[in-house]
Amino acid sequence: MTFKNLCKFFLLGIFCFSNCIKAFGQVDSIQIFKNQIKDFKQQPNFTENSTQYVDLLNGLAYQLRYTAKDSINILAQKALEISGAIDYKEGELEALSNFSMFHLFKGEMEKAIDFGNKAIADIHLSEYAQTEMKVHNQLGQAYFSQQNYPLTYTHFLHALAIGERKKDDFYVFRMNMNLGTMFNLLEDFDEAHGYYASAKEAAQKLQDGSMIAMISSNLAYLYIQQDKFQEAKSLLQNSITYFKKHNDELWLAFSYGTYGQLLLKTGNYQMAKSNYTKALNSHNSVNDIKGKADVYFGLAKANFKLNDIDTSEDYAYKSLDLYKSFKLNTGLEKVYRLLYEINKQQGNIGKSLEYLEMTEKLANDISKEKNRRNLTMVNAKLNLEKEKEALKAKNTLELEQQRKYVRWSLIALAILSIIVLIILSINKREKLLNKQLESQAVALNENQKELTTINRNQDRLFSIIGHDLRGPIISLKELLKFYLEDPEGKVYFEKFAPQLKEELEQVQFTMDNLLHWGKAQMNGNQINPETVQVKPELDIILQLYKNELQKKSIKLITGIKEVHTAFVDWDHFNIIFRNLISNAIKFTPNNGEIKILTELIDDSLKIYVIDNGVGMSKDAIQNIFNDNEHFTTYGTNREKGTGLGLRLVREMVLANNGKIQVESTLDQGSIFSVELPMKKI
């Protein structure tokens, strides 16, 4: 099976409720359309160039979406050609919608999006509500398969707004279910619950049992994630009863699997295993790859809890193969975590640690992706709210102006002079409104810049915490757990403890930089400058790095005069030179040389940190202070860094009315010079 097909089945599995609600009578509908086309052709005055014939072709194409997808393309092409010949706009737009649906069901998402956008680009689409809702719904599904959640959200909301405006309860249910499921899968459970509640209200209005059973199953899944087990259990029992009665294997598989998840969470492992087995039997008659992978994992987890390790391992590998086939990282992460537990219990320590490492890497990737996704969704919501407010304001303004124009026109029939005064008043108000709009545009632009800065700082913070702080802490946690729980743990602890100590010392240094950087971002680099005796302070800093210097056998040469002082914030002085000296040690090889020198220049003191280490290229020098780049690299002995230190150094030097310069040559070393005032400026 190709990756495109897997995407298609995954997509249809997620949004199957959007398309299968009316599918039970679909075979009858197909035959009805075929009979109507046959009867229409047998009429004496039959001609293809008629709107009725185009409507029949488009209707049959839509009904064939589950059974004969290739026929959709032929019927839609014919409907499009005839519509163009007779200038039938509704038929043309419906044909474009069917083309989009055809490619969506084939898994050809780019083509589905192209045809959908062609329909949206036509200004007449808003005149045909049903077609417009279909197009937006199909575009939402196509963008979801591409993981473009902001556009998915936008198109589903457009379809929902049209359904609400037209009081189409079926589409209101359909789009609320889509939106609820999207947010459920994105783990935004509060947002999902709101849309599911609206979908349930629409289903109850329509008194449709299948809709109510579907929403109940989805709500149960959501409640399980929120540990509301009693509510979930009641909903699932009702749904399972309904789907069994109506032989709906797709939803029965989903409901049994969800019930198995509930039983796993509540510790009833034998019953969980039984329900997952039922789900697997139902999956044999449907084509939901992702759902089957979830069921295999559930069986692996249940058997592990029942201490049937061999069976658990077998199901774990089956689920792993399926998750790999469509590259679902969240599925891979939980399988690798289970395989870590299985191998640990089997005594395969080396293999268990491999799986643990794979688990943590995926967890970091998932966390980063989730943070980026959340930011894009927040931006999408903000943009939609702005569009709504702008549209509301525009409509209100237009309505008010229309009312004024009517009143002014009536008054103009009686008094010409009043018309002149009103026109002058309108011009004055328009000028005032333009000024207000200009002012608001400036404010919005400033807010956007501030939001961009906040997002950039947040991304940088997430990156540092996720990679440079979280890793050593997790390693310490797992090593301590191994030490306490495993007989061989002490040996591994003693082996890795020195390396872990170095990583934790780097974590402490990184935390210091993060705290000072965060404080500077929030408080605007407030400083308290004073006269600092340079030599004693640098001697104290060098003493902190005595062990690192000895470990790498680095020769230290100092030329700092006792009388030299600088007028600088004391905390900033220490942070600046701790980072510069730490970097010099990091990038100087064993048996290298570092020089710390001072020089008077007019009313300033210039302090040099010179090493004969690896040096930097011109591009690297340009990037080390760049706020828009995350520049970091390993030291000569694989020492880690965050890329934050030199940015913090530059900010603090500038805040203290100083200057910083860098000279470097690859494989020859680097010279960092910091020029600070000697007295108050």
GROMACS .gro file of C-alpha atoms in nm, residues 380-651:
model
  272
  380ALA     CA    1  -0.507   3.134   1.319
  381LYS     CA    2  -0.766   3.196   1.592
  382LEU     CA    3  -0.645   3.553   1.641
  383ASN     CA    4  -0.658   3.619   1.267
  384LEU     CA    5  -1.009   3.476   1.239
  385GLU     CA    6  -1.126   3.687   1.533
  386LYS     CA    7  -0.975   3.995   1.372
  387GLU     CA    8  -1.149   3.911   1.043
  388LYS     CA    9  -1.480   3.865   1.225
  389GLU     CA   10  -1.443   4.195   1.408
  390ALA     CA   11  -1.339   4.374   1.089
  391LEU     CA   12  -1.632   4.224   0.896
  392LYS     CA   13  -1.873   4.308   1.178
  393ALA     CA   14  -1.745   4.666   1.193
  394LYS     CA   15  -1.762   4.696   0.815
  395ASN     CA   16  -2.119   4.561   0.800
  396THR     CA   17  -2.228   4.786   1.085
  397LEU     CA   18  -2.070   5.088   0.921
  398GLU     CA   19  -2.222   5.007   0.582
  399LEU     CA   20  -2.566   4.951   0.734
  400GLU     CA   21  -2.549   5.276   0.928
  401GLN     CA   22  -2.433   5.466   0.622
  402GLN     CA   23  -2.714   5.317   0.414
  403ARG     CA   24  -2.967   5.432   0.672
  404LYS     CA   25  -2.815   5.779   0.671
  405TYR     CA   26  -2.822   5.795   0.293
  406VAL     CA   27  -3.194   5.708   0.291
  407ARG     CA   28  -3.271   5.976   0.550
  408TRP     CA   29  -3.054   6.231   0.370
  409SER     CA   30  -3.221   6.154   0.036
  410LEU     CA   31  -3.568   6.210   0.186
  411ILE     CA   32  -3.462   6.533   0.351
  412ALA     CA   33  -3.293   6.647   0.029
  413LEU     CA   34  -3.630   6.648  -0.146
  414ALA     CA   35  -3.744   6.922   0.093
  415ILE     CA   36  -3.439   7.124   0.187
  416LEU     CA   37  -3.137   7.151  -0.042
  417SER     CA   38  -2.931   7.333   0.214
  418ILE     CA   39  -2.955   7.045   0.463
  419ILE     CA   40  -2.800   6.817   0.200
  420VAL     CA   41  -2.496   7.041   0.180
  421LEU     CA   42  -2.454   7.040   0.559
  422ILE     CA   43  -2.491   6.663   0.573
  423ILE     CA   44  -2.228   6.613   0.299
  424LEU     CA   45  -1.986   6.835   0.489
  425SER     CA   46  -2.057   6.640   0.806
  426ILE     CA   47  -1.991   6.309   0.627
  427ASN     CA   48  -1.657   6.431   0.494
  428LYS     CA   49  -1.553   6.543   0.840
  429ARG     CA   50  -1.650   6.208   0.991
  430GLU     CA   51  -1.468   6.017   0.719
  431LYS     CA   52  -1.150   6.213   0.787
  432LEU     CA   53  -1.182   6.142   1.160
  433LEU     CA   54  -1.248   5.775   1.088
  434ASN     CA   55  -0.945   5.755   0.861
  435LYS     CA   56  -0.728   5.908   1.132
  436GLN     CA   57  -0.863   5.657   1.382
  437LEU     CA   58  -0.802   5.372   1.139
  438GLU     CA   59  -0.445   5.492   1.079
  439SER     CA   60  -0.388   5.508   1.454
  440GLN     CA   61  -0.529   5.158   1.498
  441ALA     CA   62  -0.313   5.028   1.213
  442VAL     CA   63  -0.002   5.165   1.384
  443ALA     CA   64  -0.107   5.006   1.715
  444LEU     CA   65  -0.177   4.671   1.543
  445ASN     CA   66   0.162   4.684   1.374
  446GLU     CA   67   0.335   4.746   1.708
  447ASN     CA   68   0.138   4.460   1.868
  448GLN     CA   69   0.238   4.232   1.581
  449LYS     CA   70   0.606   4.320   1.630
  450GLU     CA   71   0.575   4.253   2.003
  451LEU     CA   72   0.398   3.920   1.939
  452THR     CA   73   0.670   3.821   1.690
  453THR     CA   74   0.940   3.896   1.950
  454ILE     CA   75   0.752   3.700   2.217
  455ASN     CA   76   0.707   3.402   1.981
  456ARG     CA   77   1.077   3.410   1.884
  457ASN     CA   78   1.186   3.425   2.250
  458GLN     CA   79   0.942   3.148   2.338
  459ASP     CA   80   1.071   2.926   2.056
  460ARG     CA   81   1.428   2.986   2.175
  461LEU     CA   82   1.330   2.909   2.537
  462PHE     CA   83   1.144   2.589   2.438
  463SER     CA   84   1.444   2.479   2.230
  464ILE     CA   85   1.692   2.530   2.515
  465ILE     CA   86   1.471   2.369   2.778
  466GLY     CA   87   1.377   2.080   2.548
  467HIS     CA   88   1.731   1.994   2.437
  468ASP     CA   89   1.990   2.129   2.682
  469LEU     CA   90   1.810   2.108   3.017
  470ARG     CA   91   1.556   1.829   2.977
  471GLY     CA   92   1.802   1.569   2.846
  472PRO     CA   93   2.046   1.563   3.143
  473ILE     CA   94   1.759   1.573   3.394
  474ILE     CA   95   1.585   1.278   3.225
  475SER     CA   96   1.920   1.093   3.213
  476LEU     CA   97   1.968   1.153   3.588
  477LYS     CA   98   1.614   1.038   3.660
  478GLU     CA   99   1.652   0.715   3.459
  479LEU     CA  100   2.001   0.648   3.602
  480LEU     CA  101   1.879   0.691   3.960
  481LYS     CA  102   1.576   0.472   3.886
  482PHE     CA  103   1.810   0.209   3.737
  483TYR     CA  104   2.040   0.241   4.040
  484LEU     CA  105   1.752   0.188   4.286
  485GLU     CA  106   1.563  -0.087   4.100
  486ASP     CA  107   1.825  -0.299   3.923
  487PRO     CA  108   2.106  -0.508   4.082
  488GLU     CA  109   2.348  -0.389   3.814
  489GLY     CA  110   2.240  -0.027   3.856
  490LYS     CA  111   2.528   0.067   4.085
  491VAL     CA  112   2.787  -0.036   3.822
  492TYR     CA  113   2.614   0.174   3.553
  493PHE     CA  114   2.573   0.463   3.797
  494GLU     CA  115   2.943   0.470   3.881
  495LYS     CA  116   3.028   0.446   3.511
  496PHE     CA  117   2.810   0.735   3.397
  497ALA     CA  118   2.811   0.954   3.711
  498PRO     CA  119   3.120   1.163   3.616
  499GLN     CA  120   2.974   1.240   3.273
  500LEU     CA  121   2.638   1.323   3.431
  501LYS     CA  122   2.811   1.553   3.684
  502GLU     CA  123   2.964   1.750   3.397
  503GLU     CA  124   2.626   1.772   3.221
  504LEU     CA  125   2.456   1.895   3.541
  505GLU     CA  126   2.725   2.158   3.593
  506GLN     CA  127   2.655   2.275   3.236
  507VAL     CA  128   2.280   2.273   3.318
  508GLN     CA  129   2.349   2.496   3.620
  509PHE     CA  130   2.553   2.736   3.403
  510THR     CA  131   2.281   2.734   3.137
  511MET     CA  132   2.013   2.797   3.402
  512ASP     CA  133   2.209   3.099   3.528
  513ASN     CA  134   2.223   3.237   3.173
  514LEU     CA  135   1.853   3.165   3.116
  515LEU     CA  136   1.752   3.338   3.439
  516HIS     CA  137   1.956   3.647   3.359
  517TRP     CA  138   1.833   3.647   2.999
  518GLY     CA  139   1.470   3.607   3.110
  519LYS     CA  140   1.512   3.885   3.367
  520ALA     CA  141   1.657   4.113   3.099
  521GLN     CA  142   1.365   4.034   2.864
  522MET     CA  143   1.108   4.115   3.133
  523ASN     CA  144   1.277   4.410   3.310
  524GLY     CA  145   1.453   4.573   3.014
  525ASN     CA  146   1.816   4.523   3.129
  526GLN     CA  147   1.801   4.739   3.443
  527ILE     CA  148   2.157   4.795   3.566
  528ASN     CA  149   2.329   4.926   3.879
  529PRO     CA  150   2.680   5.029   3.769
  530GLU     CA  151   2.964   5.070   4.020
  531THR     CA  152   3.343   5.083   4.015
  532VAL     CA  153   3.470   4.723   3.989
  533GLN     CA  154   3.830   4.616   4.062
  534VAL     CA  155   3.897   4.408   3.752
  535LYS     CA  156   4.189   4.184   3.860
  536PRO     CA  157   4.033   4.041   4.182
  537GLU     CA  158   3.704   3.972   4.004
  538LEU     CA  159   3.870   3.798   3.708
  539ASP     CA  160   4.089   3.594   3.949
  540ILE     CA  161   3.773   3.467   4.122
  541ILE     CA  162   3.615   3.372   3.787
  542LEU     CA  163   3.933   3.192   3.674
  543GLN     CA  164   3.934   2.999   4.004
  544LEU     CA  165   3.585   2.866   3.914
  545TYR     CA  166   3.732   2.712   3.597
  546LYS     CA  167   4.048   2.575   3.758
  547ASN     CA  168   3.940   2.212   3.714
  548GLU     CA  169   3.842   2.260   3.346
  549LEU     CA  170   4.178   2.426   3.274
  550GLN     CA  171   4.368   2.143   3.446
  551LYS     CA  172   4.157   1.874   3.277
  552LYS     CA  173   4.251   2.004   2.931
  553SER     CA  174   4.610   2.102   3.039
  554ILE     CA  175   4.548   2.456   2.913
  555LYS     CA  176   4.820   2.713   2.986
  556LEU     CA  177   4.675   3.034   3.131
  557ILE     CA  178   4.856   3.367   3.083
  558THR     CA  179   4.722   3.679   3.257
  559GLY     CA  180   4.831   4.037   3.213
  560ILE     CA  181   4.583   4.223   3.434
  561LYS     CA  182   4.706   4.525   3.629
  562GLU     CA  183   4.592   4.576   3.990
  563VAL     CA  184   4.495   4.940   3.931
  564HIS     CA  185   4.261   4.872   3.642
  565THR     CA  186   3.891   4.936   3.713
  566ALA     CA  187   3.566   4.947   3.517
  567PHE     CA  188   3.240   5.130   3.582
  568VAL     CA  189   2.993   4.846   3.526
  569ASP     CA  190   2.711   4.647   3.687
  570TRP     CA  191   2.887   4.389   3.907
  571ASP     CA  192   2.651   4.100   3.818
  572HIS     CA  193   2.679   4.179   3.447
  573PHE     CA  194   3.062   4.189   3.469
  574ASN     CA  195   3.069   3.838   3.615
  575ILE     CA  196   2.822   3.697   3.361
  576ILE     CA  197   3.010   3.855   3.067
  577PHE     CA  198   3.351   3.711   3.157
  578ARG     CA  199   3.223   3.375   3.288
  579ASN     CA  200   3.071   3.319   2.944
  580LEU     CA  201   3.375   3.442   2.749
  581ILE     CA  202   3.625   3.240   2.959
  582SER     CA  203   3.397   2.933   2.950
  583ASN     CA  204   3.380   2.959   2.568
  584ALA     CA  205   3.758   3.001   2.541
  585ILE     CA  206   3.811   2.680   2.744
  586LYS     CA  207   3.539   2.500   2.547
  587PHE     CA  208   3.698   2.572   2.208
  588THR     CA  209   4.065   2.541   2.308
  589PRO     CA  210   4.218   2.194   2.255
  590ASN     CA  211   4.416   2.000   2.514
  591ASN     CA  212   4.758   2.160   2.588
  592GLY     CA  213   4.635   2.488   2.436
  593GLU     CA  214   4.682   2.841   2.563
  594ILE     CA  215   4.447   3.118   2.688
  595LYS     CA  216   4.546   3.480   2.759
  596ILE     CA  217   4.355   3.735   2.968
  597LEU     CA  218   4.495   4.087   2.909
  598THR     CA  219   4.390   4.446   2.982
  599GLU     CA  220   4.468   4.773   2.806
  600LEU     CA  221   4.381   5.138   2.875
  601ILE     CA  222   4.223   5.329   2.585
  602ASP     CA  223   4.141   5.694   2.674
  603ASP     CA  224   3.869   5.674   2.944
  604SER     CA  225   3.794   5.307   2.879
  605LEU     CA  226   3.940   4.973   2.979
  606LYS     CA  227   3.975   4.705   2.711
  607ILE     CA  228   3.983   4.343   2.834
  608TYR     CA  229   4.099   4.068   2.595
  609VAL     CA  230   4.015   3.696   2.613
  610ILE     CA  231   4.247   3.524   2.362
  611ASP     CA  232   4.267   3.153   2.277
  612ASN     CA  233   4.453   2.944   2.019
  613GLY     CA  234   4.158   2.710   1.968
  614VAL     CA  235   3.945   2.608   1.671
  615GLY     CA  236   3.851   2.962   1.562
  616MET     CA  237   3.550   3.064   1.353
  617SER     CA  238   3.461   3.135   0.992
  618LYS     CA  239   3.333   3.478   0.879
  619ASP     CA  240   2.977   3.342   0.857
  620ALA     CA  241   2.997   3.204   1.211
  621ILE     CA  242   3.122   3.541   1.344
  622GLN     CA  243   2.824   3.714   1.182
  623ASN     CA  244   2.576   3.468   1.338
  624ILE     CA  245   2.698   3.441   1.699
  625PHE     CA  246   2.531   3.766   1.806
  626ASN     CA  247   2.230   3.736   1.574
  627ASP     CA  248   1.895   3.728   1.761
  628ASN     CA  249   1.727   3.557   1.465
  629GLU     CA  250   1.973   3.266   1.451
  630HIS     CA  251   2.015   2.983   1.703
  631PHE     CA  252   2.392   2.932   1.670
  632THR     CA  253   2.557   2.668   1.888
  633THR     CA  254   2.821   2.398   1.846
  634TYR     CA  255   3.017   2.143   2.046
  635GLY     CA  256   3.354   2.218   2.206
  636THR     CA  257   3.679   2.036   2.138
  637ASN     CA  258   3.589   1.770   2.399
  638ARG     CA  259   3.220   1.756   2.293
  639GLU     CA  260   3.114   2.014   2.555
  640LYS     CA  261   2.755   2.129   2.500
  641GLY     CA  262   2.628   2.486   2.467
  642THR     CA  263   2.295   2.664   2.414
  643GLY     CA  264   2.395   2.949   2.183
  644LEU     CA  265   2.245   3.191   2.438
  645GLY     CA  266   2.561   3.296   2.623
  646LEU     CA  267   2.716   3.525   2.361
  647ARG     CA  268   2.384   3.699   2.292
  648LEU     CA  269   2.353   3.763   2.667
  649VAL     CA  270   2.714   3.892   2.674
  650ARG     CA  271   2.645   4.135   2.389
  651GLU     CA  272   2.322   4.265   2.550
   0.00000   0.00000   0.00000
